[in-house]
Coordinates of C-alpha atoms in Angstrom, one line a residue:
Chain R
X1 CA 32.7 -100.5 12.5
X2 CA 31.8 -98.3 15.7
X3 CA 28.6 -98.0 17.4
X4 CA 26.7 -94.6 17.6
X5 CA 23.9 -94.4 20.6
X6 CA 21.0 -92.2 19.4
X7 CA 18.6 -90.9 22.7
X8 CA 15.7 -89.3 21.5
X9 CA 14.1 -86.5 23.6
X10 CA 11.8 -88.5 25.4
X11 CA 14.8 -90.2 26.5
X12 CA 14.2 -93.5 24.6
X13 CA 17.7 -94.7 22.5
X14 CA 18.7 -96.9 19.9
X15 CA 22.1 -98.3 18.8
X16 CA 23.7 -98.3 15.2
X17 CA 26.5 -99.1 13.8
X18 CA 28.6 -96.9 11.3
X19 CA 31.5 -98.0 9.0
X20 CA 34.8 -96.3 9.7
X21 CA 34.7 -92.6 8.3
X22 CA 30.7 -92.4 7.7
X23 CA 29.5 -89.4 9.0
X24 CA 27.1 -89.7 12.2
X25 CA 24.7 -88.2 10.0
X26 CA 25.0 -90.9 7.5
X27 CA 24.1 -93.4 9.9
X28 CA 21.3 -91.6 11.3
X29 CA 19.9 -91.0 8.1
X30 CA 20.3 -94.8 6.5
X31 CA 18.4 -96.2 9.7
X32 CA 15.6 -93.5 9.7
X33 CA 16.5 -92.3 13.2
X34 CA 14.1 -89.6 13.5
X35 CA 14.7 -86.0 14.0
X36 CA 18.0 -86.2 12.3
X37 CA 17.3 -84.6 8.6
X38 CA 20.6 -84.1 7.1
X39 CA 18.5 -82.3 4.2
X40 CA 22.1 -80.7 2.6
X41 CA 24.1 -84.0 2.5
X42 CA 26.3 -82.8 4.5
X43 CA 27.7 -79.8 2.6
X44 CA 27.0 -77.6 5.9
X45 CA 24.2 -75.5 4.3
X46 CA 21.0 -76.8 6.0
X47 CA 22.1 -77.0 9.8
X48 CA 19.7 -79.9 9.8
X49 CA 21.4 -82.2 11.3
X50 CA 22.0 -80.2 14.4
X51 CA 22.7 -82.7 17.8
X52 CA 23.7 -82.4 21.2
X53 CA 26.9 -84.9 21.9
X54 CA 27.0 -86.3 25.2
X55 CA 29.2 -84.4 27.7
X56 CA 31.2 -87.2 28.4
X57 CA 31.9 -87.6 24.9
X58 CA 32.9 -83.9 24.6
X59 CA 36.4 -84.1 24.0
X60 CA 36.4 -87.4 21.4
X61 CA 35.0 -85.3 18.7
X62 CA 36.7 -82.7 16.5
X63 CA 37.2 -79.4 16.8
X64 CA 34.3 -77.2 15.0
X65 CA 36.0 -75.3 11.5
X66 CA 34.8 -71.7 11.4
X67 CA 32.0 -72.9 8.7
X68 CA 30.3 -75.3 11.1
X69 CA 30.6 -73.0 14.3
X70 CA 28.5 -70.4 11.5
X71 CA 26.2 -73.3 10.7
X72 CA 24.9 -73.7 14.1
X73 CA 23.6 -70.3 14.4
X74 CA 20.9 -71.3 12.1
X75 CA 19.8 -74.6 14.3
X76 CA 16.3 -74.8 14.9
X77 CA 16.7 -75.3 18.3
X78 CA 18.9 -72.9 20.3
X79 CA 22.6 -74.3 20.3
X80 CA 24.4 -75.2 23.5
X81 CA 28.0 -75.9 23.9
X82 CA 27.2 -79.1 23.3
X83 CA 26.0 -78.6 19.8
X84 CA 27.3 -80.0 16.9
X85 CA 26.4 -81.0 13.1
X86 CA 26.8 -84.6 12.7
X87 CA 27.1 -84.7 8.9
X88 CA 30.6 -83.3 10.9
X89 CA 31.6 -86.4 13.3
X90 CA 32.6 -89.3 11.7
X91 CA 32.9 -93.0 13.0
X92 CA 35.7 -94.5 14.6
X93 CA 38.0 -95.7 17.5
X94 CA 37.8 -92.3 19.2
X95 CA 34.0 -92.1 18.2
X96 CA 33.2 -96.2 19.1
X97 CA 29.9 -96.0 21.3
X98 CA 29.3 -92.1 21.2
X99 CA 26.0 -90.8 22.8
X100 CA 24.4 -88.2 21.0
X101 CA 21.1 -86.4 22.4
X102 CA 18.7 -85.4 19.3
X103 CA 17.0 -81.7 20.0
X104 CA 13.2 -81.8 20.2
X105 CA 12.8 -79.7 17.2
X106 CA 15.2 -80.1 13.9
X107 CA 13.8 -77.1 11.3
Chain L
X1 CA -7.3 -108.8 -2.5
X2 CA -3.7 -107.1 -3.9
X3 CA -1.4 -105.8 -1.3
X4 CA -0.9 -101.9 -1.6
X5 CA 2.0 -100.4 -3.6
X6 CA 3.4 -97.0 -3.8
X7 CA 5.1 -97.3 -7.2
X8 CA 7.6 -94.3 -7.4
X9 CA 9.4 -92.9 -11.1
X10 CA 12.1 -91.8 -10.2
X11 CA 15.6 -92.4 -7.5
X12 CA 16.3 -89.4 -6.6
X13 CA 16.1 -86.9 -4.0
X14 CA 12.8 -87.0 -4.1
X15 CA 11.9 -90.1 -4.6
X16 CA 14.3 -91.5 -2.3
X17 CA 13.0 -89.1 0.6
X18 CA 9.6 -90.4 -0.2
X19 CA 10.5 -93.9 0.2
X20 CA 11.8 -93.4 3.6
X21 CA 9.5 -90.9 4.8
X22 CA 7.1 -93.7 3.8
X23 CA 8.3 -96.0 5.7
X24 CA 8.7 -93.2 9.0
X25 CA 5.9 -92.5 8.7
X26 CA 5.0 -96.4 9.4
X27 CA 3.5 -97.2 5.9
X28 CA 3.2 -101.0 5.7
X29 CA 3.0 -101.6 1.9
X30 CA 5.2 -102.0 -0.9
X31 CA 7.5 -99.6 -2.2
X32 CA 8.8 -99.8 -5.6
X33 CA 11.2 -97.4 -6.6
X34 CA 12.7 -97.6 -9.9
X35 CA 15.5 -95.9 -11.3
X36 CA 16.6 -95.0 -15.0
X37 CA 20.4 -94.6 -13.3
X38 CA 22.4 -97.0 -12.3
X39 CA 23.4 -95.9 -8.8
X40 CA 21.4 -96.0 -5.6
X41 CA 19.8 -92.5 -4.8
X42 CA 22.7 -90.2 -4.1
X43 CA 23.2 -86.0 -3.6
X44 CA 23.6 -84.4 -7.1
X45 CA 24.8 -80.6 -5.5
X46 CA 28.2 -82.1 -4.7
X47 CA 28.5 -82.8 -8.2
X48 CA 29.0 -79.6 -9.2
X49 CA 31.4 -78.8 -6.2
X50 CA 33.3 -81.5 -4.1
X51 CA 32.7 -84.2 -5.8
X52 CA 34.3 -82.7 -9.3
X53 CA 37.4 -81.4 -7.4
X54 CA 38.1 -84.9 -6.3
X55 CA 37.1 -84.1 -2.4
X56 CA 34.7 -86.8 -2.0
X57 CA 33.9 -90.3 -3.4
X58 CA 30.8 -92.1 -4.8
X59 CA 29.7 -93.7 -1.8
X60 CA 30.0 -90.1 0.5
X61 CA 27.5 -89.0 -2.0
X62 CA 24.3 -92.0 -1.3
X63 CA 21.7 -90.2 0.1
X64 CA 21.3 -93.0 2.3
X65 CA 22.8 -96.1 2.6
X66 CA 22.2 -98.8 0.2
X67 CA 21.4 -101.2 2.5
X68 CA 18.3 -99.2 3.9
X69 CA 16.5 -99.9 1.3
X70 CA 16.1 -103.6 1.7
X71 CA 16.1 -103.3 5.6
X72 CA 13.2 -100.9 5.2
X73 CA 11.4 -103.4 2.6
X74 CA 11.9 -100.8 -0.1
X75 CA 12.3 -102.9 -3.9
X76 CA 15.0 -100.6 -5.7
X77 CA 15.0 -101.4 -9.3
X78 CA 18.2 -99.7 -11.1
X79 CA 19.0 -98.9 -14.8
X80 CA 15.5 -99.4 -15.6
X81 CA 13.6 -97.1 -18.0
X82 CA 9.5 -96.6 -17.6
X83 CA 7.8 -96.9 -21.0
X84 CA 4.6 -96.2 -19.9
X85 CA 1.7 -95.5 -17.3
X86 CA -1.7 -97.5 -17.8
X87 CA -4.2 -95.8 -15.5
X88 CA -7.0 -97.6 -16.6
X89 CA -5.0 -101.0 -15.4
X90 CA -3.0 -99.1 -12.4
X91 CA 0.3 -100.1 -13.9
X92 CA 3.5 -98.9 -15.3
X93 CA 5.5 -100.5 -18.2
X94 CA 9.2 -100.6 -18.3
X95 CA 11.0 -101.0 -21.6
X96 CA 11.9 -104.5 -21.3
X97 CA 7.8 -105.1 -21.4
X98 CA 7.7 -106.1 -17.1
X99 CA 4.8 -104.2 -15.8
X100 CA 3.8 -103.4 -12.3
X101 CA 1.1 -102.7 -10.8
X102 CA 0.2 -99.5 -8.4
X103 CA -1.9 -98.7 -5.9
X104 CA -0.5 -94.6 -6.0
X105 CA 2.2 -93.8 -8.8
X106 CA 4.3 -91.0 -7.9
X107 CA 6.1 -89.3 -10.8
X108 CA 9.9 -87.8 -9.1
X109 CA 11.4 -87.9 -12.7
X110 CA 13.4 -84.5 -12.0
X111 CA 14.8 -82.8 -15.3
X112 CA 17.5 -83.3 -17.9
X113 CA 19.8 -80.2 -19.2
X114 CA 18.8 -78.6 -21.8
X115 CA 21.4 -79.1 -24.5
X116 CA 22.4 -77.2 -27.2
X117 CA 20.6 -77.5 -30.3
X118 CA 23.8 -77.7 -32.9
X119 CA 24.0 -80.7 -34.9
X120 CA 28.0 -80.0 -35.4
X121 CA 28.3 -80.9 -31.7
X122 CA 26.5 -84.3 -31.9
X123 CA 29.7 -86.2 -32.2
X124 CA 31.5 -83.9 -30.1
X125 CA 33.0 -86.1 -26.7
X126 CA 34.3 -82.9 -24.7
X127 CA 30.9 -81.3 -24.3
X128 CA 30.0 -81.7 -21.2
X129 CA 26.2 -81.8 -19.0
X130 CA 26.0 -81.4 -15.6
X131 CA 23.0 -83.5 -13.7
X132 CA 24.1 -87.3 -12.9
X133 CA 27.1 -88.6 -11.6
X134 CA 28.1 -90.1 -15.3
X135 CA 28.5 -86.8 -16.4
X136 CA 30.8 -85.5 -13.8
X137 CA 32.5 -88.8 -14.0
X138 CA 33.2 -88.1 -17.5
X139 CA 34.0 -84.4 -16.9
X140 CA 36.7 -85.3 -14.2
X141 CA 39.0 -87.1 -16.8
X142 CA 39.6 -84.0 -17.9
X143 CA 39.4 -81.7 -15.6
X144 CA 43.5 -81.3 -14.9
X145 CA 45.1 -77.9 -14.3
X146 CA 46.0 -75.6 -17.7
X147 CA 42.9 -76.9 -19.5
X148 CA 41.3 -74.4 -21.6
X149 CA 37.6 -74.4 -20.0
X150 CA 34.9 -72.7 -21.7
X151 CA 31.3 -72.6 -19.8
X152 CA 28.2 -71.7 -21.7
X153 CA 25.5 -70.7 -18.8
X154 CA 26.0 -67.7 -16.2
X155 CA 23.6 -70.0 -14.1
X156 CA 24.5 -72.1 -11.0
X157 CA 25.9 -74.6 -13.1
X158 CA 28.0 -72.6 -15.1
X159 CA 29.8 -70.2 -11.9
X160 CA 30.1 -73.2 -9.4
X161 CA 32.1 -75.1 -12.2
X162 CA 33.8 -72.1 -12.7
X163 CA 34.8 -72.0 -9.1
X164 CA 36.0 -75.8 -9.2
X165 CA 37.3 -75.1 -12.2
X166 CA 39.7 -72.7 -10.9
X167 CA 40.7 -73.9 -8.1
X168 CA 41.6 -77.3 -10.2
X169 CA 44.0 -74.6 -12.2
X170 CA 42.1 -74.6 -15.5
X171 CA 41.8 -71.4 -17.6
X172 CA 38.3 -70.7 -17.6
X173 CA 35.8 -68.1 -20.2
X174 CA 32.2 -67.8 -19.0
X175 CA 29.8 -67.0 -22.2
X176 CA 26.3 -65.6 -20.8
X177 CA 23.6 -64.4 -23.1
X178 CA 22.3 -61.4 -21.0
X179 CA 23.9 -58.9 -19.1
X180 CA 24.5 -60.3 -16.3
X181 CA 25.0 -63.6 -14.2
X182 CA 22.2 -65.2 -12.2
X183 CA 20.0 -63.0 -14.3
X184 CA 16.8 -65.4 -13.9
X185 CA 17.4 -66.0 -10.2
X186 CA 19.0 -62.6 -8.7
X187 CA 18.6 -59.1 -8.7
X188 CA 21.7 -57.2 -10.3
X189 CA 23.5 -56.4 -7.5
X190 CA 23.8 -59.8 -6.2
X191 CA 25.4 -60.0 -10.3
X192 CA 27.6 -57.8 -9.8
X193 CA 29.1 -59.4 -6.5
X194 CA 29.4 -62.8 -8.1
X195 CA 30.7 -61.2 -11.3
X196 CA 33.7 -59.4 -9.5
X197 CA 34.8 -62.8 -7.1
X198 CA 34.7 -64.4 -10.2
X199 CA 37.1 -61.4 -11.8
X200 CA 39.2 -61.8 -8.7
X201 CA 39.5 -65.5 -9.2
X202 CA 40.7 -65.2 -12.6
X203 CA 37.4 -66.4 -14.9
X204 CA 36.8 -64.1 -17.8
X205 CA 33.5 -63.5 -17.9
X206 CA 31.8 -62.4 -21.3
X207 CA 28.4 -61.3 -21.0
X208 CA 25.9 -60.5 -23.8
X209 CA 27.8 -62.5 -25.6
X210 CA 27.0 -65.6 -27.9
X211 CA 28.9 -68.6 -29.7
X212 CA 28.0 -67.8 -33.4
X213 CA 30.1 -70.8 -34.5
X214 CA 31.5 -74.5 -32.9
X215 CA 34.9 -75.2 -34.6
X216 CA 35.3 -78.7 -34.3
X217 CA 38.5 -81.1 -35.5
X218 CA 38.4 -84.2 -37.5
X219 CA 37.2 -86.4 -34.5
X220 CA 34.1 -84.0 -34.1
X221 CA 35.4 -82.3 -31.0
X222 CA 35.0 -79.0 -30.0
X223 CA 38.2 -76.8 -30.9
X224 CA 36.9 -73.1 -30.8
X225 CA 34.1 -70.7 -30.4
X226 CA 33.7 -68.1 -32.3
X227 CA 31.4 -65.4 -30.3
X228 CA 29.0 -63.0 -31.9
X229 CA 31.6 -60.2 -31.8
X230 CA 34.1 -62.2 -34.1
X231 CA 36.3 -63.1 -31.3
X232 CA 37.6 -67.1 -31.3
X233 CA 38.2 -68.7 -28.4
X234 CA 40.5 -72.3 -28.5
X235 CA 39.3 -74.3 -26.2
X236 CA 40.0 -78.3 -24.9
X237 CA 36.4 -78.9 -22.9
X238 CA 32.9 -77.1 -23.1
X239 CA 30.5 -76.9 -20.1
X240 CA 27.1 -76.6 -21.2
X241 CA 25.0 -75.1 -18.5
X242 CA 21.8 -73.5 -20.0
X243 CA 19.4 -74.7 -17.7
X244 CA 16.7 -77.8 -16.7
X245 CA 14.0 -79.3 -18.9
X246 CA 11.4 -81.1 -17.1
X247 CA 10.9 -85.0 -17.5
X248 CA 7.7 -84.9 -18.4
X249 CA 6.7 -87.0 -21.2
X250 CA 5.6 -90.2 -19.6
X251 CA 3.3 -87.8 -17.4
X252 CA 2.1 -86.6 -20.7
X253 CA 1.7 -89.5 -23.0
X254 CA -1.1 -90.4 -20.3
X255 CA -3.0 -87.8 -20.7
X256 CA -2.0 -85.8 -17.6
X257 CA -1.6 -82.0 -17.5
X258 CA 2.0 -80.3 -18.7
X259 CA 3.0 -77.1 -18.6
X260 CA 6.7 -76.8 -17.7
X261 CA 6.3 -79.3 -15.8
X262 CA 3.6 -82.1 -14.5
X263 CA 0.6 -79.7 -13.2
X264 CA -0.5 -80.7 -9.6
X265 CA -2.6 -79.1 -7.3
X266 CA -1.7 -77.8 -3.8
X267 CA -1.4 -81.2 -2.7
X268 CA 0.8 -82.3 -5.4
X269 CA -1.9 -84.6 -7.3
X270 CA -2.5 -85.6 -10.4
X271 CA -6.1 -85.2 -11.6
X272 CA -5.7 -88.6 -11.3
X273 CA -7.1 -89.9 -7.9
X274 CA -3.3 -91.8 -8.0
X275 CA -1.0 -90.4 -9.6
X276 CA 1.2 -87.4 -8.0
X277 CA 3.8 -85.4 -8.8
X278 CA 6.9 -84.5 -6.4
X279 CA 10.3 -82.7 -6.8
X280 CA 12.1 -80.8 -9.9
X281 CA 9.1 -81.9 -12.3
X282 CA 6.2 -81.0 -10.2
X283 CA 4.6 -77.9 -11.2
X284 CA 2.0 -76.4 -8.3
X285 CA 0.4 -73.9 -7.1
X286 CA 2.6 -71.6 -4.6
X287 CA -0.2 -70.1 -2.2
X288 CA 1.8 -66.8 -1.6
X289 CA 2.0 -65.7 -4.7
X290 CA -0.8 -67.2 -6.7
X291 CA 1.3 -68.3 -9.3
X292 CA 2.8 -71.6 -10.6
X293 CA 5.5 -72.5 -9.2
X294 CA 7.9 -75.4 -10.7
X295 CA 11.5 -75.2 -8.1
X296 CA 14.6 -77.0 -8.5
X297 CA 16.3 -77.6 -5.3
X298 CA 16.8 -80.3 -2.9
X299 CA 14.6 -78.7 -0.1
X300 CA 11.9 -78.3 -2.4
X301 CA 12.2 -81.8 -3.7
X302 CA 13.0 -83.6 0.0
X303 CA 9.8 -81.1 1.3
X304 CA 7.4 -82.0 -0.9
X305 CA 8.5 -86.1 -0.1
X306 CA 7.7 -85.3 3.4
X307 CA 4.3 -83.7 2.4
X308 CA 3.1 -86.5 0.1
X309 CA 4.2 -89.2 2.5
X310 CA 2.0 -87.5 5.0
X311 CA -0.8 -87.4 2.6
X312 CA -0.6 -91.1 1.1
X313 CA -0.6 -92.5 4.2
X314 CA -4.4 -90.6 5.1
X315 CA -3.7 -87.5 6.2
X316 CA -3.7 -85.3 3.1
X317 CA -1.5 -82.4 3.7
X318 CA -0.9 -79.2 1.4
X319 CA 2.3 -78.1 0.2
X320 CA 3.3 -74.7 1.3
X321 CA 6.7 -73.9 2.6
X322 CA 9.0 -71.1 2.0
X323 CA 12.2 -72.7 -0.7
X324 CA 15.1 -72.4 0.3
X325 CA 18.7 -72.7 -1.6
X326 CA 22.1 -72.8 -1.6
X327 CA 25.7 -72.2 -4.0
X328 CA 28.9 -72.9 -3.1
X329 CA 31.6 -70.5 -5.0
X330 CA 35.3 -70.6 -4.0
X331 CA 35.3 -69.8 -0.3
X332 CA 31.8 -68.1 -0.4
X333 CA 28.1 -70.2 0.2
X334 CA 25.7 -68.4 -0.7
X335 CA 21.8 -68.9 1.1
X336 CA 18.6 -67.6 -0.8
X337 CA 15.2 -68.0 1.5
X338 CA 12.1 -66.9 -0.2
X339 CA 10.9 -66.2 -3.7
X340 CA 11.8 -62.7 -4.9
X341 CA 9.9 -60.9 -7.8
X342 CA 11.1 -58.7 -10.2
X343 CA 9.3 -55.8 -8.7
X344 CA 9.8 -56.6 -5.3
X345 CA 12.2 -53.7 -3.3
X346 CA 15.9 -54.4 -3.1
X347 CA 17.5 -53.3 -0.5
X348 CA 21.6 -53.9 0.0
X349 CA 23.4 -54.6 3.4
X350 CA 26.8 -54.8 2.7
X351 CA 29.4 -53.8 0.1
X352 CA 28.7 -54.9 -3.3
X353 CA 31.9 -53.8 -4.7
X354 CA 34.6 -55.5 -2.4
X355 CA 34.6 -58.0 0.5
X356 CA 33.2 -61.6 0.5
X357 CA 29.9 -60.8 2.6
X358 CA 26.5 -59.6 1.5
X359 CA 23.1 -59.3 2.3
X360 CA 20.4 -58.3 -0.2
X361 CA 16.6 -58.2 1.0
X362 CA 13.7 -58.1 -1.0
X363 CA 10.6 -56.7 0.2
X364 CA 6.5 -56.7 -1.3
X365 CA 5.0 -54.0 0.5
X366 CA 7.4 -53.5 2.9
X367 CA 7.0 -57.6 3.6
X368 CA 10.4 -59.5 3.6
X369 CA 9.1 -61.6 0.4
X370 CA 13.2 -63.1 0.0
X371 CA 16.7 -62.5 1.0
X372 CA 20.2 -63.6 -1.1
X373 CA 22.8 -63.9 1.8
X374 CA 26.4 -64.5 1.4
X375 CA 28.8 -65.5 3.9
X376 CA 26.3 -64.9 6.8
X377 CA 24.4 -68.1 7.7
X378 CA 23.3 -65.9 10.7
X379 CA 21.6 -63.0 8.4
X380 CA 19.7 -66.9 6.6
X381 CA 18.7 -67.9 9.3
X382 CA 17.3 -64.3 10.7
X383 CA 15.7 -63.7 7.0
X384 CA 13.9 -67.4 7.0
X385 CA 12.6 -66.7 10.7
X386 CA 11.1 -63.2 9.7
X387 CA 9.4 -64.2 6.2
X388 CA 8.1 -67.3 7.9
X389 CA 6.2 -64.7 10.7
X390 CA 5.4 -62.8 7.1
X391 CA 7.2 -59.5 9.2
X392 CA 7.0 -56.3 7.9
X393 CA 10.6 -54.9 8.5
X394 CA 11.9 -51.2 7.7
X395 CA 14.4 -51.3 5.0
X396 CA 16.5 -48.5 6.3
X397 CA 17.2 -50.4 9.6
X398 CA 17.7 -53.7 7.1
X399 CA 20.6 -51.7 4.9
X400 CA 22.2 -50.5 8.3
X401 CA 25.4 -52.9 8.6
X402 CA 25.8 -51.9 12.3
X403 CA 22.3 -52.7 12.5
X404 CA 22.3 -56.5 14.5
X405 CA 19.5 -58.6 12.1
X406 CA 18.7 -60.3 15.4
X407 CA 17.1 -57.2 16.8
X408 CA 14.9 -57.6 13.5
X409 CA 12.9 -60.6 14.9
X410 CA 11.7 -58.9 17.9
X411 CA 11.5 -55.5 16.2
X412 CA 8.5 -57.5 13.9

């Protein structure tokens, strides 16, 4: 299990937990965090699940593959070097207690 | 006095979205969702793709987790079929003679393929459907590399099974009626990309072409085709991919409207005050074109969730948005925004004949009505932007590849 810290953008948060290898998505989704859609599944066709992970959690995440760097051109909210699809991050050690910053506006 | 509940047919996509947009949305009463499968809601477009080819697992594919549903005070009833819908009473029957009572009844019964008609078939077990996740269960066991594959269907279905097919290493024939691929969904050039990666990838493709005869062995499986030009094909498995036929008949045996679908009006009613109709079965009136609209996609169905939640819980909400879509093929995703017409203007960025990139634009009076874009999420998400403003874009500057799309947005 690792924890996932969700801040919404009026700066309120909310803690889940995720089983090892669910996507960030996933666990957004099964506890109805808002302003995470995840419309695709997690194919990385809707860019719906677009987030902003904490800069201190920058380097604990994955690389981006070519697909999901193309993905985030198509984010609602303009993309910053902090962007990321979370159907894309999955939980675990490296990932226990990440902070991820939802944008104001999803699609 | 009875406590309010949102009985909803139906666990899938939409269904399932409604259940938890519901509950968002901060909708206090029950929700009953009750599903004819036996599986918690999951994804079906993976089926078709990473799922088949062994890249995912059951539980990747849950739409949400399966423990949402009791946290959220949804009542998930699986395996279960619905008999019948008593609107006098406000309940539904299921077939083990339980009824349950509604205070709204949403019908999300989606569609089944339609299958061929052949009676030789009927014992045939290597004729394969593609919609729930027992079919490509089934389909799997034989999906291994030298297999003789033949696909019926130049649909969705039929080319991203190709692609998985192919890449699993079987030898796959693709039979399509008309003359081209994606005939009902695509203008031809958009055919004739798909139908060249497909070349490249090794699929033979046979168009205008029809099975005049199933050969089947002694156990009643399917051995050959013989197409309308005399030519036999041996085969090991059959895809059958011919398209969706609405579930409709529990809409209709009570009395409600069905025309290709269950007829509801801009805000997905019923002419019944409490009954509604969401997702792949939901037939309604698309406000930019004036026309019926019935879609199959999981935006559609997950939008139309959204809407209905909004309008169940007192704020009734119409239904318009712009559909949107998407294939995977080999290394290529493909990205429709809009709803073309056969008469709109095509116009072609890109090389159809070579490459793994396109753009094709359709405009109504020099308005961006749709767009087919492959291998450029950046051109989808330019072409959603500009037919959502409704922009009026000059196709000249649009067929330009040097042109940047971006420029497009501030050009309208």
């Amino acid at each position: 299990m690792a924890k996932v810290v969700f801040v919404h953008p009026d700066g309120r948060r909310e803690e889940h937990e995720g089983s090892d290898g669910q996507s960030v998505m996933r666990v957004a989704t099964s506890n109805l965090v808002s302003g995470i859609i995840g419309e695709c599944g997690g194919d990385l066709s809707c860019a719906t699940c677009h987030v902003f992970v904490d800069a201190a959690w920058a380097q604990s995440v994955p690389t981006k593959t070519a697909a999901e760097d193309d993905m985030l051109a198509v984010t609602a909210e303009e993309p910053t070097e902090f962007s990321r699809l979370c159907c894309q991050i999955y939980c675990g050690r490296e990932t226990d207690g990440i902070v991820i910053h939802i944008p104001r506006i999803q699609r | 006095m009875q406590q309010d509940n949102v009985v909803i047919v139906g666990a899938g996509q939409a269904g399932a979205e409604l259940a938890a947009s519901l509950r968002s949305l901060g909708y206090l009463g029950q929700i009953t969702l009750l599903g004819r499968e036996a599986q918690y809601p999951y994804s079906r477009p993976p089926l078709s793709k990473a799922y088949l080819l062994g890249h995912c697992g059951t539980a990747d594919l849950l739409i949400r987790d399966a423990s949402m549903y009791a946290q959220q005070g949804v009542t998930v009833r699986l395996s279960v079929e619905v008999d019948c819908i008593d609107r006098d009473a406000k309940t539904v029957s299921l077939k083990d003679g339980e009824t349950i009572a509604y205070s709204d009844l949403v019908l999300a019964t989606g569609g089944s393929p339609r299958r061929l008609p052949n009676p030789e078939l009927a014992n045939a077990l290597n004729v394969f459907y593609i919609r729930t996740l027992e079919d490509v269960d089934r389909l799997r066991q034989r999906f291994h590399s030298g297999i003789r594959l033949a696909i019926v269907g130049g649909g969705y279905i039929g080319l991203e099974i190709a692609s998985v097919a192919r890449r699993a290493g079987l030898e796959v024939t693709l039979i399509e009626a008309t003359n081209r691929v994606l005939a009902r969904v695509t203008c031809p050039p958009v055919s004739d990309f798909f139908q060249r990666i497909h070349a490249e990838e090794g699929v033979q493709i046979k168009l205008q072409s029809t099975v005049s005869e199933y050969v089947t062995d002694a156990g009643g499986d399917v051995s050959a085709l013989v197409l309308g030009d005399g030519e036999r094909l041996d085969v090991d498995i059959l895809v059958v991919g011919i398209g969706l036929i609405p579930n409709t008949s529990l809409a209709e045996q009570a009395g409600l409207g069905v025309d290709n679908g269950i007829l509801v009006d801009d805000y997905l009613r019923t002419p019944d005050p409490h009954i509604y109709a969401i997702g792949d079965v939901a037939r309604f009136p698309d406000t930019l074109s004036g026309t019926l609209r019935r879609i199959e996609s999981v935006p559609n169905a997950a939008e139309q969730a959204r809407t209905l939640a909004a309008t169940l819980l007192g704020t009734p909400t119409r239904f318009m948005c712009i559909p949107w879509f998407w294939s995977d093929q080999y290394d290529v995703k493909m990205q429709v925004v809009g709803l073309s017409a056969p008469d709109d203007e095509v116009v072609v960025r890109g090389d159809v004949s070579e490459g793994r990139k396109l753009t094709v634009y359709y405009l109504r009076k020099g308005v961006l009505s749709a767009a087919d874009v492959v291998g450029s999420p950046a051109d989808f998400a330019v072409a959603k932007k500009l037919i959502a403003n409704g922009a009026v874009v000059d196709p000249v500057l649009l067929a330009d590849p040097n042109s940047n799309p971006r420029s497009f947005l501030k050009a309208g």
